[in-house]
Amino acid sequence: MALAENLLKLEELVIKSCDKMLAIVGKETSGKEVTKKFVYPYLTLLHLDSLSNLTFFYPGSFTLEFPALNTLLLFSCFKLKLFQSEHLEGDPEGSSTSIYKQPVILDLRAIPKLKVLSLDWKDVSALCFRLFTENLPYLDTLGVTFYDLNSDDMQSVFLFEILEKTLNVKKLYIGHCGRPEILLNQNPNNCEEMMLGHLEMLLLDQCHGLNYLFTSSLAMKLIYLEKIKVEKCRTMTRIVERDDASERIKLEKLSLIVLNSLSSLECFYSGSETLQLPSLAQVGIYACPQMKIFSQGSIDVESIISIEIDDDLIFYDDLNMSVEVKFTQR
C-alpha cells in the first residue's frame, strides 16, 4: 500500500487476465483503521480487463482522485463496482459506508477530465444515478458491453437515460447485446433522436437478436452521424429499416460504412426510396454472404467511393452494382 500511495508520476495502469487478483491495492494488516487517500495526478489511462475475482480497488475505506484521467476502460470485471449507486449493498439506509462494498468511484468529481468510458452493463444504473446531480463534461466516447444480461436484469439498464444526460457523447459502442429491447424499445417517450442525434460514430459488435439498427425516420435525424461500423451480429438482416419514409432518405454526413461478419445481412436499406449519401467516401463489406444489394432503391452519391468487398477494392460510384456483381461471383 505504501508503494501505491507514492506512485505520483504514474501515467498509465493496465491490468489484464489476472484471475487471482482480489484488489488493486493491498491492505496492510497492522495499524489503526483509517480512511486512505489515493491521488494519482498524472494518470491518464486506467484499463482493467478480464479480472474475474477483482472485488476492490482497496479493501478498506478510501478516497480516490484521478484529476487527469482521460480514459477509463473496464471489461469483464464482474465483481468490481465502478460507481456508487444511491445506497451501497448491505447498507439499505445509506447511513454508513461498508468498506467491503465501496466502489472505485464515489463521486464523479474524482474524474473531472474523463473523455473515454467503457463499462459493463451492471454499472450503467449506478452511473445514471450519479448523473442526476453530477456530470462528466468532457465525456465524448461511451462503450457499454452486455455480457450475461438476462430478462430480470433489463430493468436496471438505463442506456437511453445515460445518453440523455451526456449529450456531449459523440462516439457510442454497444457490444454483446442480445436484447433488442435495450436499444429499440426502452425509451417510452419515443425521443431517441434527442439522445442519439448528436452521435458522430456508432459501433455495434456481437449484438445477436437485433434484426436492424434503426428505422429510416430515426436515421434521417442523425444529422451528425459520420461513421457506422457493425460486426458479428448474426441476426441482423438490414441496417436501416423502412418505416413511414419520405421520397428520399438522406444521411448528410455519413462518410464511412463498415459491415463485417453479418451472416444474415441482405441489404443496408430495406426501402425502395432513394438513399442519399452525399458525404460517403468509403464502404467496407466483409463476410456478408447473403448481401445481394446495398439498397432496394437508387443511391445518390456525389463522388467516387472506395468500395472494398471481401478482398476486392474498387473505386466506383454505384454501390448497388458493386454489391450485385460481387454476389453473383460468389
mmCIF file of C-alpha atoms in Angstrom:
data_model
loop_
_atom_site.group_PDB
_atom_site.id
_atom_site.type_symbol
_atom_site.label_atom_id
_atom_site.label_comp_id
_atom_site.label_asym_id
_atom_site.label_seq_id
_atom_site.Cartn_x
_atom_site.Cartn_y
_atom_site.Cartn_z
ATOM 1 C CA MET A 1 0.000 0.000 0.000
ATOM 2 C CA ALA A 2 2.846 2.418 0.775
ATOM 3 C CA LEU A 3 4.050 1.985 -2.808
ATOM 4 C CA ALA A 4 0.562 2.674 -4.170
ATOM 5 C CA GLU A 5 0.365 5.926 -2.199
ATOM 6 C CA ASN A 6 3.642 7.179 -3.646
ATOM 7 C CA LEU A 7 3.214 6.434 -7.354
ATOM 8 C CA LEU A 8 2.616 10.102 -8.020
ATOM 9 C CA LYS A 9 4.100 10.049 -11.532
ATOM 10 C CA LEU A 10 2.149 7.016 -12.748
ATOM 11 C CA GLU A 11 0.613 7.805 -16.165
ATOM 12 C CA GLU A 12 -0.978 4.508 -17.242
ATOM 13 C CA LEU A 13 -2.261 1.491 -15.334
ATOM 14 C CA VAL A 14 -3.247 -1.580 -17.376
ATOM 15 C CA ILE A 15 -4.080 -4.922 -15.729
ATOM 16 C CA LYS A 16 -5.381 -7.882 -17.740
ATOM 17 C CA SER A 17 -6.203 -11.546 -17.149
ATOM 18 C CA CYS A 18 -5.059 -11.854 -13.534
ATOM 19 C CA ASP A 19 -7.618 -14.367 -12.303
ATOM 20 C CA LYS A 20 -6.459 -14.465 -8.692
ATOM 21 C CA MET A 21 -6.258 -10.709 -8.132
ATOM 22 C CA LEU A 22 -8.720 -9.507 -5.470
ATOM 23 C CA ALA A 23 -7.621 -5.883 -5.101
ATOM 24 C CA ILE A 24 -5.566 -3.292 -6.969
ATOM 25 C CA VAL A 25 -4.029 -2.043 -3.738
ATOM 26 C CA GLY A 26 -3.463 -4.480 -0.879
ATOM 27 C CA LYS A 27 -4.256 -3.661 2.721
ATOM 28 C CA GLU A 28 -1.630 -3.633 5.428
ATOM 29 C CA THR A 29 -2.562 -5.804 8.389
ATOM 30 C CA SER A 30 -1.009 -3.620 11.091
ATOM 31 C CA GLY A 31 -2.036 -0.201 12.285
ATOM 32 C CA LYS A 32 -5.300 1.535 13.090
ATOM 33 C CA GLU A 33 -8.082 1.511 10.522
ATOM 34 C CA VAL A 34 -8.173 4.892 8.793
ATOM 35 C CA THR A 35 -9.528 6.195 5.518
ATOM 36 C CA LYS A 36 -6.778 6.091 2.931
ATOM 37 C CA LYS A 37 -6.433 8.779 0.302
ATOM 38 C CA PHE A 38 -5.058 7.862 -3.115
ATOM 39 C CA VAL A 39 -4.307 10.654 -5.568
ATOM 40 C CA TYR A 40 -2.749 9.966 -8.981
ATOM 41 C CA PRO A 41 -2.275 13.413 -10.530
ATOM 42 C CA TYR A 42 -0.731 12.231 -13.815
ATOM 43 C CA LEU A 43 -2.708 9.049 -14.509
ATOM 44 C CA THR A 44 -4.419 9.352 -17.898
ATOM 45 C CA LEU A 45 -5.352 5.697 -18.590
ATOM 46 C CA LEU A 46 -6.904 3.066 -16.327
ATOM 47 C CA HIS A 47 -7.620 -0.241 -18.106
ATOM 48 C CA LEU A 48 -8.894 -3.290 -16.209
ATOM 49 C CA ASP A 49 -9.720 -6.341 -18.302
ATOM 50 C CA SER A 50 -10.761 -9.945 -17.562
ATOM 51 C CA LEU A 51 -10.161 -9.843 -13.802
ATOM 52 C CA SER A 52 -12.747 -12.396 -12.726
ATOM 53 C CA ASN A 53 -12.126 -12.124 -8.966
ATOM 54 C CA LEU A 54 -11.265 -8.459 -8.662
ATOM 55 C CA THR A 55 -13.552 -7.096 -5.935
ATOM 56 C CA PHE A 56 -11.878 -3.975 -4.552
ATOM 57 C CA PHE A 57 -9.664 -1.152 -5.573
ATOM 58 C CA TYR A 58 -8.627 -1.189 -1.908
ATOM 59 C CA PRO A 59 -10.269 -3.460 0.728
ATOM 60 C CA GLY A 60 -10.866 -0.696 3.221
ATOM 61 C CA SER A 61 -12.236 2.808 3.485
ATOM 62 C CA PHE A 62 -10.599 5.111 0.945
ATOM 63 C CA THR A 63 -10.920 8.129 -1.303
ATOM 64 C CA LEU A 64 -9.563 8.166 -4.813
ATOM 65 C CA GLU A 65 -8.775 11.030 -7.180
ATOM 66 C CA PHE A 66 -7.751 10.895 -10.833
ATOM 67 C CA PRO A 67 -7.611 14.611 -11.789
ATOM 68 C CA ALA A 68 -6.008 13.938 -15.211
ATOM 69 C CA LEU A 69 -7.739 10.665 -16.116
ATOM 70 C CA ASN A 70 -8.715 10.692 -19.793
ATOM 71 C CA THR A 71 -9.645 7.053 -20.444
ATOM 72 C CA LEU A 72 -11.333 4.524 -18.163
ATOM 73 C CA LEU A 73 -11.854 1.035 -19.616
ATOM 74 C CA LEU A 74 -13.479 -1.755 -17.637
ATOM 75 C CA PHE A 75 -14.123 -5.162 -19.222
ATOM 76 C CA SER A 76 -15.209 -8.433 -17.604
ATOM 77 C CA CYS A 77 -14.580 -7.381 -14.009
ATOM 78 C CA PHE A 78 -17.941 -8.614 -12.785
ATOM 79 C CA LYS A 79 -17.265 -8.422 -9.040
ATOM 80 C CA LEU A 80 -15.946 -4.865 -9.064
ATOM 81 C CA LYS A 81 -18.356 -1.982 -8.536
ATOM 82 C CA LEU A 82 -17.241 1.033 -10.522
ATOM 83 C CA PHE A 83 -19.687 3.733 -9.376
ATOM 84 C CA GLN A 84 -21.638 4.291 -6.192
ATOM 85 C CA SER A 85 -25.393 3.967 -6.548
ATOM 86 C CA GLU A 86 -27.920 5.555 -4.197
ATOM 87 C CA HIS A 87 -27.157 3.064 -1.432
ATOM 88 C CA LEU A 88 -24.323 0.592 -1.236
ATOM 89 C CA GLU A 89 -25.066 -3.115 -0.891
ATOM 90 C CA GLY A 90 -25.515 -4.121 2.718
ATOM 91 C CA ASP A 91 -26.336 -0.525 3.663
ATOM 92 C CA PRO A 92 -30.018 -0.039 2.768
ATOM 93 C CA GLU A 93 -30.396 3.063 4.884
ATOM 94 C CA GLY A 94 -27.391 4.801 3.369
ATOM 95 C CA SER A 95 -26.245 5.904 6.829
ATOM 96 C CA SER A 96 -22.750 4.475 6.624
ATOM 97 C CA THR A 97 -20.323 3.096 4.056
ATOM 98 C CA SER A 98 -19.475 -0.587 4.017
ATOM 99 C CA ILE A 99 -15.759 -0.599 3.290
ATOM 100 C CA TYR A 100 -16.003 -4.046 1.742
ATOM 101 C CA LYS A 101 -18.560 -2.856 -0.794
ATOM 102 C CA GLN A 102 -17.022 0.504 -1.616
ATOM 103 C CA PRO A 103 -16.933 1.148 -5.364
ATOM 104 C CA VAL A 104 -13.958 2.620 -7.169
ATOM 105 C CA ILE A 105 -15.575 5.996 -7.904
ATOM 106 C CA LEU A 106 -17.665 7.522 -5.108
ATOM 107 C CA ASP A 107 -18.081 10.872 -6.824
ATOM 108 C CA LEU A 108 -17.715 11.828 -10.487
ATOM 109 C CA ARG A 109 -15.693 14.849 -9.392
ATOM 110 C CA ALA A 110 -12.848 12.372 -8.853
ATOM 111 C CA ILE A 111 -12.598 12.002 -12.667
ATOM 112 C CA PRO A 112 -13.250 15.550 -13.933
ATOM 113 C CA LYS A 113 -11.329 15.237 -17.237
ATOM 114 C CA LEU A 114 -12.717 11.871 -18.383
ATOM 115 C CA LYS A 115 -13.264 11.654 -22.151
ATOM 116 C CA VAL A 116 -13.489 7.899 -22.863
ATOM 117 C CA LEU A 117 -15.517 5.488 -20.727
ATOM 118 C CA SER A 118 -16.199 1.811 -21.367
ATOM 119 C CA LEU A 119 -18.071 -0.215 -18.782
ATOM 120 C CA ASP A 120 -20.187 -3.326 -18.225
ATOM 121 C CA TRP A 121 -23.972 -3.042 -18.155
ATOM 122 C CA LYS A 122 -24.082 -3.657 -14.391
ATOM 123 C CA ASP A 123 -22.509 -0.230 -13.804
ATOM 124 C CA VAL A 124 -24.940 1.627 -16.059
ATOM 125 C CA SER A 125 -27.697 2.207 -13.486
ATOM 126 C CA ALA A 126 -25.223 3.464 -10.863
ATOM 127 C CA LEU A 127 -23.702 5.873 -13.380
ATOM 128 C CA CYS A 128 -27.180 7.050 -14.316
ATOM 129 C CA PHE A 129 -27.903 7.814 -10.669
ATOM 130 C CA ARG A 130 -24.697 9.806 -10.271
ATOM 131 C CA LEU A 131 -25.519 11.821 -13.403
ATOM 132 C CA PHE A 132 -28.665 13.194 -11.764
ATOM 133 C CA THR A 133 -26.544 15.530 -9.621
ATOM 134 C CA GLU A 134 -23.057 15.307 -11.166
ATOM 135 C CA ASN A 135 -21.704 15.344 -14.696
ATOM 136 C CA LEU A 136 -18.865 14.330 -16.954
ATOM 137 C CA PRO A 137 -18.456 17.474 -19.051
ATOM 138 C CA TYR A 138 -15.673 16.152 -21.300
ATOM 139 C CA LEU A 139 -17.052 12.676 -21.979
ATOM 140 C CA ASP A 140 -17.278 12.127 -25.744
ATOM 141 C CA THR A 141 -16.875 8.345 -26.110
ATOM 142 C CA LEU A 142 -19.070 5.778 -24.331
ATOM 143 C CA GLY A 143 -18.907 1.989 -24.603
ATOM 144 C CA VAL A 144 -21.263 -0.492 -22.925
ATOM 145 C CA THR A 145 -20.963 -4.286 -23.031
ATOM 146 C CA PHE A 146 -23.812 -6.608 -22.069
ATOM 147 C CA TYR A 147 -22.236 -9.909 -21.087
ATOM 148 C CA ASP A 148 -24.621 -12.285 -19.254
ATOM 149 C CA LEU A 149 -27.603 -9.939 -19.326
ATOM 150 C CA ASN A 150 -30.889 -11.762 -18.632
ATOM 151 C CA SER A 151 -34.537 -10.681 -18.549
ATOM 152 C CA ASP A 152 -34.508 -9.952 -14.822
ATOM 153 C CA ASP A 153 -31.588 -7.557 -15.237
ATOM 154 C CA MET A 154 -33.093 -5.475 -18.043
ATOM 155 C CA GLN A 155 -35.000 -3.143 -15.726
ATOM 156 C CA SER A 156 -31.709 -1.933 -14.255
ATOM 157 C CA VAL A 157 -30.167 -0.909 -17.584
ATOM 158 C CA PHE A 158 -30.865 2.716 -18.477
ATOM 159 C CA LEU A 159 -28.886 3.233 -21.664
ATOM 160 C CA PHE A 160 -31.093 5.986 -23.065
ATOM 161 C CA GLU A 161 -31.144 7.820 -19.742
ATOM 162 C CA ILE A 162 -27.349 7.976 -19.755
ATOM 163 C CA LEU A 163 -27.319 9.306 -23.324
ATOM 164 C CA GLU A 164 -29.910 11.890 -22.318
ATOM 165 C CA LYS A 165 -27.590 13.141 -19.564
ATOM 166 C CA THR A 166 -24.394 13.040 -21.659
ATOM 167 C CA LEU A 167 -25.321 14.917 -24.796
ATOM 168 C CA ASN A 168 -21.640 15.622 -25.427
ATOM 169 C CA VAL A 169 -21.054 11.927 -26.286
ATOM 170 C CA LYS A 170 -20.086 11.660 -29.953
ATOM 171 C CA LYS A 171 -18.981 8.015 -30.176
ATOM 172 C CA LEU A 172 -21.117 5.123 -28.924
ATOM 173 C CA TYR A 173 -20.030 1.479 -28.772
ATOM 174 C CA ILE A 174 -22.509 -1.307 -27.926
ATOM 175 C CA GLY A 175 -21.162 -4.841 -27.513
ATOM 176 C CA HIS A 176 -22.603 -8.285 -26.841
ATOM 177 C CA CYS A 177 -26.182 -7.059 -26.550
ATOM 178 C CA GLY A 178 -28.563 -9.940 -27.220
ATOM 179 C CA ARG A 179 -31.627 -7.993 -26.116
ATOM 180 C CA PRO A 180 -33.098 -5.739 -28.824
ATOM 181 C CA GLU A 181 -35.300 -4.096 -26.177
ATOM 182 C CA ILE A 182 -32.248 -2.346 -24.759
ATOM 183 C CA LEU A 183 -31.641 -0.444 -27.978
ATOM 184 C CA LEU A 184 -35.024 -0.261 -29.687
ATOM 185 C CA ASN A 185 -37.895 -0.267 -27.209
ATOM 186 C CA GLN A 186 -36.642 1.054 -23.921
ATOM 187 C CA ASN A 187 -37.361 4.727 -24.435
ATOM 188 C CA PRO A 188 -41.037 5.256 -23.553
ATOM 189 C CA ASN A 189 -41.156 8.822 -24.867
ATOM 190 C CA ASN A 190 -40.043 7.815 -28.358
ATOM 191 C CA CYS A 191 -37.466 10.632 -28.442
ATOM 192 C CA GLU A 192 -34.416 8.634 -29.461
ATOM 193 C CA GLU A 193 -33.439 11.386 -31.862
ATOM 194 C CA MET A 194 -32.800 13.728 -28.935
ATOM 195 C CA MET A 195 -30.436 11.210 -27.353
ATOM 196 C CA LEU A 196 -28.813 9.788 -30.487
ATOM 197 C CA GLY A 197 -28.974 12.823 -32.762
ATOM 198 C CA HIS A 198 -25.626 14.185 -31.563
ATOM 199 C CA LEU A 199 -23.699 10.987 -32.355
ATOM 200 C CA GLU A 200 -20.905 11.059 -34.912
ATOM 201 C CA MET A 201 -19.824 7.413 -34.684
ATOM 202 C CA LEU A 202 -21.850 4.298 -33.894
ATOM 203 C CA LEU A 203 -20.257 0.858 -33.440
ATOM 204 C CA LEU A 204 -22.069 -2.415 -32.759
ATOM 205 C CA ASP A 205 -20.309 -5.708 -32.094
ATOM 206 C CA GLN A 206 -21.865 -9.130 -31.476
ATOM 207 C CA CYS A 207 -25.374 -7.827 -30.809
ATOM 208 C CA HIS A 208 -27.254 -11.018 -31.647
ATOM 209 C CA GLY A 209 -31.024 -10.585 -31.542
ATOM 210 C CA LEU A 210 -31.174 -7.315 -33.468
ATOM 211 C CA ASN A 211 -32.792 -7.504 -36.910
ATOM 212 C CA TYR A 212 -31.941 -3.916 -37.797
ATOM 213 C CA LEU A 213 -30.026 -0.990 -36.327
ATOM 214 C CA PHE A 214 -32.536 1.846 -36.636
ATOM 215 C CA THR A 215 -35.550 2.970 -38.673
ATOM 216 C CA SER A 216 -35.377 5.285 -41.664
ATOM 217 C CA SER A 217 -37.176 8.102 -39.823
ATOM 218 C CA LEU A 218 -34.622 7.977 -36.994
ATOM 219 C CA ALA A 219 -31.751 7.685 -39.482
ATOM 220 C CA MET A 220 -32.744 10.999 -41.062
ATOM 221 C CA LYS A 221 -32.487 12.690 -37.647
ATOM 222 C CA LEU A 222 -28.899 11.510 -37.112
ATOM 223 C CA ILE A 223 -27.648 14.638 -38.809
ATOM 224 C CA TYR A 224 -24.113 14.437 -37.392
ATOM 225 C CA LEU A 225 -23.512 10.719 -37.938
ATOM 226 C CA GLU A 226 -20.265 10.199 -39.858
ATOM 227 C CA LYS A 227 -19.322 6.551 -39.276
ATOM 228 C CA ILE A 228 -21.222 3.299 -38.860
ATOM 229 C CA LYS A 229 -19.478 0.037 -38.050
ATOM 230 C CA VAL A 230 -21.434 -3.176 -37.429
ATOM 231 C CA GLU A 231 -19.711 -6.501 -36.770
ATOM 232 C CA LYS A 232 -20.711 -10.079 -35.947
ATOM 233 C CA CYS A 233 -24.445 -9.503 -35.420
ATOM 234 C CA ARG A 234 -25.717 -12.786 -36.792
ATOM 235 C CA THR A 235 -29.469 -11.986 -36.819
ATOM 236 C CA MET A 236 -29.222 -8.572 -38.472
ATOM 237 C CA THR A 237 -30.815 -8.563 -41.945
ATOM 238 C CA ARG A 238 -30.629 -4.820 -42.695
ATOM 239 C CA ILE A 239 -29.045 -1.760 -41.146
ATOM 240 C CA VAL A 240 -31.818 0.761 -41.811
ATOM 241 C CA GLU A 241 -35.406 -0.459 -41.619
ATOM 242 C CA ARG A 242 -38.051 1.323 -43.679
ATOM 243 C CA ASP A 243 -40.929 2.860 -41.738
ATOM 244 C CA ASP A 244 -43.002 5.911 -42.671
ATOM 245 C CA ALA A 245 -40.371 7.237 -45.016
ATOM 246 C CA SER A 246 -40.410 10.177 -47.380
ATOM 247 C CA GLU A 247 -39.406 10.001 -51.024
ATOM 248 C CA ARG A 248 -35.727 10.268 -50.079
ATOM 249 C CA ILE A 249 -33.643 9.063 -47.146
ATOM 250 C CA LYS A 250 -30.697 11.351 -46.503
ATOM 251 C CA LEU A 251 -27.684 10.745 -44.256
ATOM 252 C CA GLU A 252 -25.968 14.063 -44.771
ATOM 253 C CA LYS A 253 -22.580 13.486 -43.120
ATOM 254 C CA LEU A 254 -22.167 9.719 -43.293
ATOM 255 C CA SER A 255 -18.709 9.128 -44.775
ATOM 256 C CA LEU A 256 -17.768 5.597 -43.649
ATOM 257 C CA ILE A 257 -19.746 2.335 -43.520
ATOM 258 C CA VAL A 258 -18.152 -0.928 -42.367
ATOM 259 C CA LEU A 259 -20.192 -4.151 -42.318
ATOM 260 C CA ASN A 260 -18.278 -7.199 -41.133
ATOM 261 C CA SER A 261 -19.253 -10.826 -40.489
ATOM 262 C CA LEU A 262 -23.020 -10.306 -40.700
ATOM 263 C CA SER A 263 -24.176 -13.735 -41.808
ATOM 264 C CA SER A 264 -27.858 -12.787 -42.311
ATOM 265 C CA LEU A 265 -27.441 -9.282 -43.744
ATOM 266 C CA GLU A 266 -29.359 -8.797 -47.002
ATOM 267 C CA CYS A 267 -29.026 -5.041 -47.549
ATOM 268 C CA PHE A 268 -28.125 -1.736 -45.934
ATOM 269 C CA TYR A 269 -31.561 -0.141 -46.507
ATOM 270 C CA SER A 270 -34.711 -2.189 -46.976
ATOM 271 C CA GLY A 271 -36.887 0.516 -48.566
ATOM 272 C CA SER A 272 -37.275 1.473 -52.227
ATOM 273 C CA GLU A 273 -36.876 5.217 -51.675
ATOM 274 C CA THR A 274 -33.777 6.997 -52.936
ATOM 275 C CA LEU A 275 -30.913 6.768 -50.448
ATOM 276 C CA GLN A 276 -28.899 9.994 -50.399
ATOM 277 C CA LEU A 277 -25.326 9.723 -49.106
ATOM 278 C CA PRO A 278 -23.639 12.954 -50.238
ATOM 279 C CA SER A 279 -20.570 12.607 -47.970
ATOM 280 C CA LEU A 280 -19.941 8.897 -48.419
ATOM 281 C CA ALA A 281 -16.281 8.178 -49.218
ATOM 282 C CA GLN A 282 -15.552 4.641 -48.035
ATOM 283 C CA VAL A 283 -17.506 1.381 -47.727
ATOM 284 C CA GLY A 284 -16.200 -1.934 -46.422
ATOM 285 C CA ILE A 285 -18.269 -5.125 -46.683
ATOM 286 C CA TYR A 286 -16.680 -8.322 -45.379
ATOM 287 C CA ALA A 287 -18.097 -11.813 -44.875
ATOM 288 C CA CYS A 288 -21.721 -10.852 -45.589
ATOM 289 C CA PRO A 289 -22.691 -13.825 -47.809
ATOM 290 C CA GLN A 290 -26.427 -13.022 -48.045
ATOM 291 C CA MET A 291 -25.996 -9.417 -49.128
ATOM 292 C CA LYS A 292 -27.290 -9.214 -52.704
ATOM 293 C CA ILE A 293 -27.839 -5.475 -52.939
ATOM 294 C CA PHE A 294 -26.937 -2.363 -50.943
ATOM 295 C CA SER A 295 -30.342 -0.671 -51.141
ATOM 296 C CA GLN A 296 -33.662 -1.666 -52.686
ATOM 297 C CA GLY A 297 -33.911 1.767 -54.289
ATOM 298 C CA SER A 298 -31.484 4.051 -56.085
ATOM 299 C CA ILE A 299 -28.482 5.597 -54.329
ATOM 300 C CA ASP A 300 -27.251 9.161 -54.765
ATOM 301 C CA VAL A 301 -23.588 9.860 -54.034
ATOM 302 C CA GLU A 302 -21.575 12.903 -55.030
ATOM 303 C CA SER A 303 -18.172 11.384 -55.765
ATOM 304 C CA ILE A 304 -16.311 8.178 -56.474
ATOM 305 C CA ILE A 305 -16.353 5.846 -53.461
ATOM 306 C CA SER A 306 -13.694 3.461 -52.199
ATOM 307 C CA ILE A 307 -15.596 0.150 -52.030
ATOM 308 C CA GLU A 308 -13.943 -2.916 -50.531
ATOM 309 C CA ILE A 309 -15.929 -6.146 -50.670
ATOM 310 C CA ASP A 310 -14.059 -9.028 -49.075
ATOM 311 C CA ASP A 311 -10.702 -8.968 -50.865
ATOM 312 C CA ASP A 312 -11.689 -6.756 -53.785
ATOM 313 C CA LEU A 313 -11.081 -2.995 -53.723
ATOM 314 C CA ILE A 314 -12.697 -0.825 -56.373
ATOM 315 C CA PHE A 315 -13.384 2.864 -56.853
ATOM 316 C CA TYR A 316 -16.874 3.373 -58.223
ATOM 317 C CA ASP A 317 -19.998 5.490 -57.769
ATOM 318 C CA ASP A 318 -22.578 2.680 -57.963
ATOM 319 C CA LEU A 319 -22.892 0.774 -54.706
ATOM 320 C CA ASN A 320 -25.778 -1.408 -55.835
ATOM 321 C CA MET A 321 -23.947 -2.555 -58.947
ATOM 322 C CA SER A 322 -20.786 -3.293 -56.974
ATOM 323 C CA VAL A 323 -22.614 -5.449 -54.428
ATOM 324 C CA GLU A 324 -24.668 -7.255 -57.098
ATOM 325 C CA VAL A 325 -21.597 -8.104 -59.173
ATOM 326 C CA LYS A 326 -19.722 -9.414 -56.152
ATOM 327 C CA PHE A 327 -22.695 -11.537 -55.071
ATOM 328 C CA THR A 328 -23.029 -13.180 -58.485
ATOM 329 C CA GLN A 329 -19.309 -14.013 -58.438
ATOM 330 C CA ARG A 330 -19.534 -15.975 -55.199
#
